[in-house]
One Martini backbone bead per residue (centre of mass of N, CA, C, O) as a GRO file, in nm:
protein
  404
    1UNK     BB    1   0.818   0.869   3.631
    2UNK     BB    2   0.969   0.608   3.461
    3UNK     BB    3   0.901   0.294   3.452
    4UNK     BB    4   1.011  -0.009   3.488
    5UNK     BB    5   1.102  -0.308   3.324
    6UNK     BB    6   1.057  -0.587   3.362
    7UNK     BB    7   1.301  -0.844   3.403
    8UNK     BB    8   1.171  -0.992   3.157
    9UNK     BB    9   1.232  -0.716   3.020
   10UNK     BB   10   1.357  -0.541   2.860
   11UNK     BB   11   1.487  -0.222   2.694
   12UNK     BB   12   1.466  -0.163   2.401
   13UNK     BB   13   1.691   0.010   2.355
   14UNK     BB   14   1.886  -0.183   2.448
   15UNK     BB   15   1.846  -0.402   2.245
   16UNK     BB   16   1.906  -0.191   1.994
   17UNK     BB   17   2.190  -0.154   2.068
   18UNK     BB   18   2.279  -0.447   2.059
   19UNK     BB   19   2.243  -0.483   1.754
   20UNK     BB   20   2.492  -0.241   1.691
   21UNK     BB   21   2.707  -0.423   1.783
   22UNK     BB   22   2.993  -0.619   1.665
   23UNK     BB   23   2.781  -0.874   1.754
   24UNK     BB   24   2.471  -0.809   1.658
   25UNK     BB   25   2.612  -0.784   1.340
   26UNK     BB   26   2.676  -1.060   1.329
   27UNK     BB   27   2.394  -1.208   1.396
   28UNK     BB   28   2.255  -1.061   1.139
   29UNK     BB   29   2.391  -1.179   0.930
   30UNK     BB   30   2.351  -1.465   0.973
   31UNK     BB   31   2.021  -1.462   1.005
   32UNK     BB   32   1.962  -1.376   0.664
   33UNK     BB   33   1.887  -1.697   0.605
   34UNK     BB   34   1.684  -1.781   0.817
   35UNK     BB   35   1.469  -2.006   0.925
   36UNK     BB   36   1.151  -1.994   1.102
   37UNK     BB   37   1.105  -2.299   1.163
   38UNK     BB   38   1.440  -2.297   1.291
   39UNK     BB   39   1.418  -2.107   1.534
   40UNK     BB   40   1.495  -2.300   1.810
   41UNK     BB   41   1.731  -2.398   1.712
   42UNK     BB   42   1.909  -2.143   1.675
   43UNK     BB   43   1.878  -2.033   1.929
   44UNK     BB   44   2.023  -2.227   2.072
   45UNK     BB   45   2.270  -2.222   1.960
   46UNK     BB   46   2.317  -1.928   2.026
   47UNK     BB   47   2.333  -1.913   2.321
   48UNK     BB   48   2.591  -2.029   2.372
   49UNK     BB   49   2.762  -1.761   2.252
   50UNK     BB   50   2.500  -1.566   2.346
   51UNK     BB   51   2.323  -1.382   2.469
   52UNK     BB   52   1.972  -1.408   2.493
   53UNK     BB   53   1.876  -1.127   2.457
   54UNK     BB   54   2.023  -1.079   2.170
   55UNK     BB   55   1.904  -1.311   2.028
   56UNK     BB   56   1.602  -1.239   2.056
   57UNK     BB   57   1.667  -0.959   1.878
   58UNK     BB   58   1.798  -1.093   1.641
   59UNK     BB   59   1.541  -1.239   1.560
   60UNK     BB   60   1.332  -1.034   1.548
   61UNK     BB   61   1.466  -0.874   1.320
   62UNK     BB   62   1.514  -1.107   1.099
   63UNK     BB   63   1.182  -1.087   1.079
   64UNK     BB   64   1.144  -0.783   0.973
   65UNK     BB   65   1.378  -0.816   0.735
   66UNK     BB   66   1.203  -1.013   0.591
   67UNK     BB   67   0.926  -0.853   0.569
   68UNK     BB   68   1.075  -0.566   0.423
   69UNK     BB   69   1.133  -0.667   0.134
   70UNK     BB   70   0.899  -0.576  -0.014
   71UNK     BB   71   0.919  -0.274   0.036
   72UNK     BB   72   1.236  -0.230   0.016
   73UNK     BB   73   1.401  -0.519  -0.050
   74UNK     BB   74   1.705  -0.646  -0.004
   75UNK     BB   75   1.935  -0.449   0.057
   76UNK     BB   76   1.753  -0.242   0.260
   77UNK     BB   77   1.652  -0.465   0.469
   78UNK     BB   78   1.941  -0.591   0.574
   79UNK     BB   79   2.011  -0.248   0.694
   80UNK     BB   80   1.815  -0.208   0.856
   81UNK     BB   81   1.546  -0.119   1.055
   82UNK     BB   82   1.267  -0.260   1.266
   83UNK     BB   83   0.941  -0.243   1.371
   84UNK     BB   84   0.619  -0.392   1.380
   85UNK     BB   85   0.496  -0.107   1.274
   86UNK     BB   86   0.709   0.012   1.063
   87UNK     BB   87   0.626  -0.242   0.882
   88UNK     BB   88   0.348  -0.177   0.843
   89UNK     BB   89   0.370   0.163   0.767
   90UNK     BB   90   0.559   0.179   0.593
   91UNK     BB   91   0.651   0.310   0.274
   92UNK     BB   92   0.730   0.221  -0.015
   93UNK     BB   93   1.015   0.269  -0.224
   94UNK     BB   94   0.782   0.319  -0.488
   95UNK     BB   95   0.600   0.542  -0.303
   96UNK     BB   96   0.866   0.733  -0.201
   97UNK     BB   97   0.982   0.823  -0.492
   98UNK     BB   98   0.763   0.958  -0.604
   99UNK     BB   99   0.694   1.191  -0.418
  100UNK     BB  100   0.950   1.300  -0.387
  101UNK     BB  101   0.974   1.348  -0.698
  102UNK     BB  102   0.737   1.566  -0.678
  103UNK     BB  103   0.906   1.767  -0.484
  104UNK     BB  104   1.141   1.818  -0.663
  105UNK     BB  105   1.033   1.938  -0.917
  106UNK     BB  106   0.942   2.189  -0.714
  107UNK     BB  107   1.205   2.251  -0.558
  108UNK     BB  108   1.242   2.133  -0.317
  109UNK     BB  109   1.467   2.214  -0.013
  110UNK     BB  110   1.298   2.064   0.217
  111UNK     BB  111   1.178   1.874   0.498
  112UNK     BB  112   0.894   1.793   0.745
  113UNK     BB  113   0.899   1.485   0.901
  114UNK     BB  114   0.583   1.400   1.056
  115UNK     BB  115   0.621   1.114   1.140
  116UNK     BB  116   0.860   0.921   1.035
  117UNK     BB  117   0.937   0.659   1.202
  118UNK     BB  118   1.177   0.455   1.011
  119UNK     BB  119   1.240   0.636   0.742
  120UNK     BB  120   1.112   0.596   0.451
  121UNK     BB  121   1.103   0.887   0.369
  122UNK     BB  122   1.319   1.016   0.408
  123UNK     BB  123   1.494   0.876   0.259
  124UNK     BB  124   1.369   0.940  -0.038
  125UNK     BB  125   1.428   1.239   0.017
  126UNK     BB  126   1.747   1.163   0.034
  127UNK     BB  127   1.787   1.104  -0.258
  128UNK     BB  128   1.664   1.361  -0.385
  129UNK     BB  129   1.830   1.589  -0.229
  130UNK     BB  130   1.654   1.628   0.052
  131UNK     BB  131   1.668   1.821   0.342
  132UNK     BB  132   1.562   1.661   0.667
  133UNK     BB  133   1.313   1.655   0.925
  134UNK     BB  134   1.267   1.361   1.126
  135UNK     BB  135   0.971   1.337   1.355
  136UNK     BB  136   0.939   1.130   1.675
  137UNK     BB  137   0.751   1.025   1.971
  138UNK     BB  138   0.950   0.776   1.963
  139UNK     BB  139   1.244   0.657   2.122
  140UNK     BB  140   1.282   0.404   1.918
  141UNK     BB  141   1.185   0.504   1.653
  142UNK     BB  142   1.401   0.742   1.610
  143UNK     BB  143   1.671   0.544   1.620
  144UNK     BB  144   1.584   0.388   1.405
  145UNK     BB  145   1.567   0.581   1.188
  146UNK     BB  146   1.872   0.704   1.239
  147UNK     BB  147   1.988   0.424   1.146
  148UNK     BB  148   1.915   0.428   0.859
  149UNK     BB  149   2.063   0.659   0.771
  150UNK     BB  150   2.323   0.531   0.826
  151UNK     BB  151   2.294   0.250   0.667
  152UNK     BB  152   2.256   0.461   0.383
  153UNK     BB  153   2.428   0.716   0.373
  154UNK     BB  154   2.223   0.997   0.520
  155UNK     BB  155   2.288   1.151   0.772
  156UNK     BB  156   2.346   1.445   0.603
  157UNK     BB  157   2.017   1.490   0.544
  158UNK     BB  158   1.892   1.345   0.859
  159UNK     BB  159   1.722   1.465   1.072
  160UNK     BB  160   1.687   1.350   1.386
  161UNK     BB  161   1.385   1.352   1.630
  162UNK     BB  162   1.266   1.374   1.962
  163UNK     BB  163   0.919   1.500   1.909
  164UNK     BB  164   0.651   1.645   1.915
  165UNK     BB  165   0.492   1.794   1.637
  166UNK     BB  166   0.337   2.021   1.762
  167UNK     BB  167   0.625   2.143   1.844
  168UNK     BB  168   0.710   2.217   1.548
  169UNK     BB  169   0.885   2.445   1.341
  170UNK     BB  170   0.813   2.474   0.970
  171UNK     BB  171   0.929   2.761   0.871
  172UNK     BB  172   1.221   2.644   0.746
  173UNK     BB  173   1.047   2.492   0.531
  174UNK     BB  174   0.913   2.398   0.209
  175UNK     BB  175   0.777   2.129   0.341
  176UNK     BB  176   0.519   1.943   0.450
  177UNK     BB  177   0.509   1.579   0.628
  178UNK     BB  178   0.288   1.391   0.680
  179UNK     BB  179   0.191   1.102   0.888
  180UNK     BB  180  -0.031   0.944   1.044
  181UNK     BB  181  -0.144   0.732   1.272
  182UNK     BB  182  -0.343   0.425   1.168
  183UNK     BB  183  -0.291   0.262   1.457
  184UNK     BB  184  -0.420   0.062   1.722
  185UNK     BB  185  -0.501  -0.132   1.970
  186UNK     BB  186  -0.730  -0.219   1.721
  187UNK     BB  187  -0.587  -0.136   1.472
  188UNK     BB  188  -0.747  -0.002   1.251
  189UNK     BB  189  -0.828   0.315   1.159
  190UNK     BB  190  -1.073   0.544   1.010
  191UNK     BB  191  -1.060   0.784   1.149
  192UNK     BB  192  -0.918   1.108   1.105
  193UNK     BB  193  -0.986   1.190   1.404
  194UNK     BB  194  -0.819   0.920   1.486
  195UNK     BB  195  -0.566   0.996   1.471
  196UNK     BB  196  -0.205   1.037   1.480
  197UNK     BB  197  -0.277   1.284   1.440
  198UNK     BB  198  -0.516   1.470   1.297
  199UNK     BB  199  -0.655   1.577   1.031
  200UNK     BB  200  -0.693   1.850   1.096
  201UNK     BB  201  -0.357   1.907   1.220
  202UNK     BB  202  -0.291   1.876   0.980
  203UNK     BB  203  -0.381   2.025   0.788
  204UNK     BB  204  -0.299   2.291   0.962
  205UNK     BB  205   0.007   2.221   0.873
  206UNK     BB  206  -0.015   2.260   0.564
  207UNK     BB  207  -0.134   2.541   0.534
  208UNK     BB  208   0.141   2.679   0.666
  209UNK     BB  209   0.304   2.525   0.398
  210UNK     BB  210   0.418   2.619   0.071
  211UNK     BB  211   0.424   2.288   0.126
  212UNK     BB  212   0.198   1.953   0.130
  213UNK     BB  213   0.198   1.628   0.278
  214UNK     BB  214  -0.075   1.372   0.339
  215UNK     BB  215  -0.100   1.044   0.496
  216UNK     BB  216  -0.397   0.847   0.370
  217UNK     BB  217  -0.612   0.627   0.358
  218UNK     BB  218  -0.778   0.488   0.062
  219UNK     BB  219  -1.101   0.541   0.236
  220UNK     BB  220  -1.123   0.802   0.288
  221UNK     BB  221  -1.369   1.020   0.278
  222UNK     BB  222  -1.453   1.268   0.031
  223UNK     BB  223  -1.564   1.449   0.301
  224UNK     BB  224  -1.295   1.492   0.412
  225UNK     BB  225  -1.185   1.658   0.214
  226UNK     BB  226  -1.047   1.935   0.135
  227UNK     BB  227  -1.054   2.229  -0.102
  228UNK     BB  228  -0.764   2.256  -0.040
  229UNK     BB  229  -0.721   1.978  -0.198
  230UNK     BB  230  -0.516   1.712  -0.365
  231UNK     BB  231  -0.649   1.416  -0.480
  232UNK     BB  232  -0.410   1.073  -0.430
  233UNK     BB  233  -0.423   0.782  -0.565
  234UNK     BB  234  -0.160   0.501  -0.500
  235UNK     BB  235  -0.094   0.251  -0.689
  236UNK     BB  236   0.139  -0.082  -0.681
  237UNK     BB  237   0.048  -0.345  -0.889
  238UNK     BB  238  -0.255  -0.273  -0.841
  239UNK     BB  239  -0.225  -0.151  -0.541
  240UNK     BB  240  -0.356   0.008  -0.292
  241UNK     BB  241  -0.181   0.191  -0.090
  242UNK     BB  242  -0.261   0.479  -0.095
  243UNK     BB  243  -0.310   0.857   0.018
  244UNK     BB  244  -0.301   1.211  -0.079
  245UNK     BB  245  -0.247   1.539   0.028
  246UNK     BB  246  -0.220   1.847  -0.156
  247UNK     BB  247  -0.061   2.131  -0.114
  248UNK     BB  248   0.005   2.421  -0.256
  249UNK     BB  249   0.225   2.481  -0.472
  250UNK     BB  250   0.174   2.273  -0.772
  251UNK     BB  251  -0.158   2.272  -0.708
  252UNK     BB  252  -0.460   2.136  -0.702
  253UNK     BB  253  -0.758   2.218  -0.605
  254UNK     BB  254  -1.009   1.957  -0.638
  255UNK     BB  255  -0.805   1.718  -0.740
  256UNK     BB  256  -0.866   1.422  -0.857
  257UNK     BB  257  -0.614   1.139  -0.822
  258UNK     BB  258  -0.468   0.860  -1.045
  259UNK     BB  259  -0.183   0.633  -0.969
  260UNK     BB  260   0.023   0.427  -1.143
  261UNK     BB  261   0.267   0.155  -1.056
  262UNK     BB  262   0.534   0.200  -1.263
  263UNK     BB  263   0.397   0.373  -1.491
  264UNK     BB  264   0.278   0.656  -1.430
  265UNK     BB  265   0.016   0.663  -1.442
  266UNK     BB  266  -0.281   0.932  -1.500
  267UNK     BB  267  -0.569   1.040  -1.344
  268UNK     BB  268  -0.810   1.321  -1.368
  269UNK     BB  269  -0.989   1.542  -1.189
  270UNK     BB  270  -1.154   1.895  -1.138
  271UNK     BB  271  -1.473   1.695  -1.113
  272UNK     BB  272  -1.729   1.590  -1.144
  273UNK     BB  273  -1.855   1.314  -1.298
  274UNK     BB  274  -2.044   1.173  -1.487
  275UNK     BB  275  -2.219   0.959  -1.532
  276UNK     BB  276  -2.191   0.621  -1.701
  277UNK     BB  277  -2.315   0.395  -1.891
  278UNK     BB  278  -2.542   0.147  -1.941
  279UNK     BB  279  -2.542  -0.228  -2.026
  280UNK     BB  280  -2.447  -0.462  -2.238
  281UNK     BB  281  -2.209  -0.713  -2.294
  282UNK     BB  282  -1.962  -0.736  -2.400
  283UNK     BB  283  -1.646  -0.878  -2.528
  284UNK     BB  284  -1.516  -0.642  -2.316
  285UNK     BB  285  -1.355  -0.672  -1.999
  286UNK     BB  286  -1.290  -0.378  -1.717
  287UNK     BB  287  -1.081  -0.332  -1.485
  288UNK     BB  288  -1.022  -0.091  -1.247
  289UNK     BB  289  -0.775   0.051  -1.049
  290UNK     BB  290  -0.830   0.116  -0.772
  291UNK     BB  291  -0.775   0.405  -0.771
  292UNK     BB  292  -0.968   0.481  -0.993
  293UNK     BB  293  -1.225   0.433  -0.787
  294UNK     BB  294  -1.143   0.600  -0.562
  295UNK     BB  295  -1.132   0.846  -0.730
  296UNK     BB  296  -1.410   0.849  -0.942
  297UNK     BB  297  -1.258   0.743  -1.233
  298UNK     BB  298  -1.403   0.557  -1.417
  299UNK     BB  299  -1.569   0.723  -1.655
  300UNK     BB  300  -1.325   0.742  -1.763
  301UNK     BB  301  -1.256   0.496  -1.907
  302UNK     BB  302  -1.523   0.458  -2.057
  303UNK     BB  303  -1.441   0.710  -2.239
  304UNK     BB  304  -1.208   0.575  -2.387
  305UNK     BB  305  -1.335   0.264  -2.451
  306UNK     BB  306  -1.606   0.305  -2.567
  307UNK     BB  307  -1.831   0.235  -2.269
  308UNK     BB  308  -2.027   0.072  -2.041
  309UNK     BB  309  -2.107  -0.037  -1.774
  310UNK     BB  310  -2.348  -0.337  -1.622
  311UNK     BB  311  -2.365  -0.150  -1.358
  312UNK     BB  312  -2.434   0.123  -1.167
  313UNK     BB  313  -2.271  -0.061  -0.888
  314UNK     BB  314  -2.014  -0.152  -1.092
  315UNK     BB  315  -1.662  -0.148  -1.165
  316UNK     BB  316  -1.747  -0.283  -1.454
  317UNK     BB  317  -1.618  -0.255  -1.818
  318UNK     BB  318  -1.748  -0.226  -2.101
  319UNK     BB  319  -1.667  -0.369  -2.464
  320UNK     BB  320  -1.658  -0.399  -2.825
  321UNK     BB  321  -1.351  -0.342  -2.799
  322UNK     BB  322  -1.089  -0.298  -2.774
  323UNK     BB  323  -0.860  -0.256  -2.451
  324UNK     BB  324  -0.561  -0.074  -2.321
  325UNK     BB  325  -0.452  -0.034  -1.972
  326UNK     BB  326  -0.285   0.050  -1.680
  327UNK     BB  327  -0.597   0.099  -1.547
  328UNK     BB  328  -0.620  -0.195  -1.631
  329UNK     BB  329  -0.796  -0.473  -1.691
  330UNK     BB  330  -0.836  -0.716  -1.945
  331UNK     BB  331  -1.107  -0.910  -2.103
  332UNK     BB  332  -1.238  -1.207  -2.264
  333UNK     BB  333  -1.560  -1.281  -2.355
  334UNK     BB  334  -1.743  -1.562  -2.386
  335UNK     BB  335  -1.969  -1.577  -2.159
  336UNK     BB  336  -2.294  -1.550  -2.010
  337UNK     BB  337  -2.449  -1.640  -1.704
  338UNK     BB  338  -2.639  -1.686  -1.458
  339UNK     BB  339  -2.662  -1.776  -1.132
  340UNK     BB  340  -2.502  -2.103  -1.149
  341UNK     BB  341  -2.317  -2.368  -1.017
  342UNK     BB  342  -2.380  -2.591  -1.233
  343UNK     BB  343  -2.322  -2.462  -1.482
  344UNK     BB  344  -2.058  -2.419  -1.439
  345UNK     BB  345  -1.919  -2.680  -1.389
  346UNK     BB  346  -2.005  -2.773  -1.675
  347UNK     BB  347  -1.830  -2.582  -1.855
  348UNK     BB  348  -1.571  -2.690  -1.733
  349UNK     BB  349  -1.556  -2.946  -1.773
  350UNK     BB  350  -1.603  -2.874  -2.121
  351UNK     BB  351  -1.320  -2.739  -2.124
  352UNK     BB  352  -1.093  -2.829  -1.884
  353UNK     BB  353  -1.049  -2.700  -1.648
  354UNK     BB  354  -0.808  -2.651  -1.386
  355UNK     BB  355  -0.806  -2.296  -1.390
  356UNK     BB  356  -0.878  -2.053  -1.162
  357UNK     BB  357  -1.045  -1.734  -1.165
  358UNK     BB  358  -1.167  -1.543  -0.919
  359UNK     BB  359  -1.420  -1.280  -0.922
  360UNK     BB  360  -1.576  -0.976  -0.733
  361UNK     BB  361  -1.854  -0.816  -0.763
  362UNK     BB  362  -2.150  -0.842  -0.549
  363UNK     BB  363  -2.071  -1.106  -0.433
  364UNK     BB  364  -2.087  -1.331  -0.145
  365UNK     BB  365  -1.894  -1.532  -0.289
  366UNK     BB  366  -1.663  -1.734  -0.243
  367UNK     BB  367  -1.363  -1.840  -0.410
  368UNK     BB  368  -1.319  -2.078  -0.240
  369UNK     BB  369  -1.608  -2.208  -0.291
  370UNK     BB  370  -1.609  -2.230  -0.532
  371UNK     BB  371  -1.347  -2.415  -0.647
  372UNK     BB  372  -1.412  -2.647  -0.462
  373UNK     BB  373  -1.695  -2.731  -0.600
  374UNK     BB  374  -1.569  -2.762  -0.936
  375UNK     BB  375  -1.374  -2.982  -0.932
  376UNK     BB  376  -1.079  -2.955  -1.091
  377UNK     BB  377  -1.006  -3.038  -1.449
  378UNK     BB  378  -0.710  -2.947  -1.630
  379UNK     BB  379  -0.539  -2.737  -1.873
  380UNK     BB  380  -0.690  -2.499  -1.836
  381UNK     BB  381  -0.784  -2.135  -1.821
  382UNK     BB  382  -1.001  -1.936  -1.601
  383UNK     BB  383  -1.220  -1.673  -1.573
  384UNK     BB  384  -1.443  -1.532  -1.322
  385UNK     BB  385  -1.747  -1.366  -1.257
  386UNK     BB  386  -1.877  -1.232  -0.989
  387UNK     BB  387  -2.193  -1.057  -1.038
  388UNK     BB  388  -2.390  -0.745  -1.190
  389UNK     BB  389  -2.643  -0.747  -1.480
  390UNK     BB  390  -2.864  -0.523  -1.437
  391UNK     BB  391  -2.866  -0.608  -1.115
  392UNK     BB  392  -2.835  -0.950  -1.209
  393UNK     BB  393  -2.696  -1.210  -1.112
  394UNK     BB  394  -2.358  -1.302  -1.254
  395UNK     BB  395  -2.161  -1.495  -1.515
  396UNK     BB  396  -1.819  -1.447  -1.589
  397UNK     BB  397  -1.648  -1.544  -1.888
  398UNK     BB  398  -1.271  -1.588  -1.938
  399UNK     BB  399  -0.973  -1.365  -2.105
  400UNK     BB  400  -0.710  -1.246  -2.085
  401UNK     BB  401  -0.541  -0.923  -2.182
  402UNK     BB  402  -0.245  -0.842  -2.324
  403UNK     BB  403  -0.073  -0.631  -2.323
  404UNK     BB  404   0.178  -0.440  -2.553
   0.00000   0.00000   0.00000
């Protein structure tokens, strides 16, 4: 039997139906612009006209649906709904509708989303026009699932189900997307056997179907990934946001890709990549995309940019020749000076510089340690790199390319 919750916590689940009666969606409309800051004031307010705890659930709410503006947008964070796990975990809109857009060139007319938490997923697929089997064994999740389909118009595309997933028959379904749970009670999982279900139990239900995505953390180690595997690192916006390992057909095995979006922009390798030429520092320098790191393939920059590392153990890649692409973010360098933050303070005190972007790879010093020291005062602004060239701590001073 299921214990009862504390006479003080109320019921998740009733709390969650009260948020979507005529009262609690009127409290939800109040609240979409309300400041955090003025919470204690809005509650007392609130509570004179309404339950404590539904005004409780509905600041609660207000304060997800807020912070999943980022991942979701405006129109659709302020209709949907969402638990503190679901807005931390949940893909956002433009990393899941890549993805669904993916299995839809290839014609999959099916889903079953396998853990598929508040629906983010779910969404994009049945946006793209696919029918989906939603599955989450936590009866609250699924509820909320449940209801944001029903929020965005897509009832008739998204059955939710609340159910273990490794009972669920996927034999009926074109293509089969996991997404394990990658956080415990002490945060973040690394270990892919320790997600929940592992990494294991996805790879075999993707393995038995004939297509299929699985969402893993976009550090996991490429020891883990499989030879039966299509594996893809996806950034948005620089930001490396998972990677993906894609099954059956109309994929790659063994072959590593990086997708950069909004340009969708892509780098792939069927392969190990030969090492890259390691030099001196040229006229400018190309950070690659995150994504582009964490796939292995640095070296296809190298060679795009006609250029070569600074260091063998350093991800910045440098070139005599001007050079842009989505992949990079790339600098024109001015100065280059051994590690000595005198002379770099002096150097920004004669630029004039008064705002500073500190970058680092390879070295220990904080960027806020750096900037506060440099006491910035001036109209100019400037890029530094702490970093190791050819082994040897190095500032490199400079200054963005524009892309065309």
């Amino acid at each position: 039997m299921n214990a009862l919750p504390p006479a003080d916590q109320p019921d998740p689940l009733a709390a969650f139906d009260a948020l979507r009666t005529p009262e609690g969606s009127a409290l939800l409309d109040e609240l979409r612009d309300h400041d955090p800051a003025q919470e204690l004031a809005t509650a007392t307010r609130l509570r004179r006209a309404h339950p404590a705890a539904l005004v409780s659930a509905a600041l609660g709410q207000a304060r997800l649906r807020q912070r999943a503006v980022a991942k979701f947008g405006e129109a659709d964070a302020h209709r949907m709904f969402f638990t503190p796990n679901g807005v931390e975990q949940a893909t956002r809109t433009s990393v899941a509708g890549y993805r669904a857009g993916r299995f839809a060139e290839l014609g999959v007319r099916s889903v079953a989303d396998l853990c598929c938490g508040i629906g983010g997923d779910a969404i994009a697929l049945a946006r793209a026009g696919i029918p989906v089997l939603a599955v989450d064994r936590d009866p609250l999740t699924a509820r909320v699932a449940r209801a944001n389909a029903e929020a965005l118009g897509l009832q008739d595309l998204v059955e939710v189900r609340c159910a273990d997933v490794t009972g669920i028959d996927t034999a009926p379904y074109d293509a089969v997307f996991v997404d394990p749970a990658r956080r415990g009670g002490r945060g973040r999982i690394f270990d892919p056997e320790a997600y929940s279900p592992p990494l294991s139990w996805a790879t075999e239900a993707a393995l038995k179907a004939p297509r299929a995505a699985l969402k893993i953390a976009p550090g996991v180690p490429h020891e883990a990934i499989g030879p039966q595997a299509e594996a893809e690192w996806i950034s948005d916006g620089g930001d490396v946001k998972e990677a993906v390992l894609w099954f059956g057909e109309g994929f790659t095995p063994g072959t590593f890709r990086a997708t950069l979006l909004p340009s969708r922009t892509t780098l792939a390798s069927d392969g190990p990549l030969p090492a890259p030429p390691v030099g001196p520092v040229g006229r400018y320098l190309h950070e690659p995309d995150g994504a582009v790191i964490r796939a292995h393939l640095v070296a296809q920059v190298v060679e795009r940019c006609g250029g070569r590392l600074i260091d063998e153990t350093i991800a910045y890649v440098t070139s005599d020749a001007p050079y842009t692409s989505a992949a990079t973010a790339s600098y024109e360098i001015t100065d280059q000076l051994p590690f000595n933050m005198k002379k770099l303070k002096v150097l920004l005190r004669e630029r004039q510089v008064g705002v500073l972007t500190v970058k680092k790879r390879g070295s220990a010093v904080e960027p806020e340690e750096l900037r506060r020291k440099m006491k910035l005062q001036g109209p100019h602004a400037a890029t530094v790199f702490l970093t190791r060239v050819a082994g040897a701590p190095t500032m490199l001073i400079g200054r963005p390319v524009e892309r065309p």
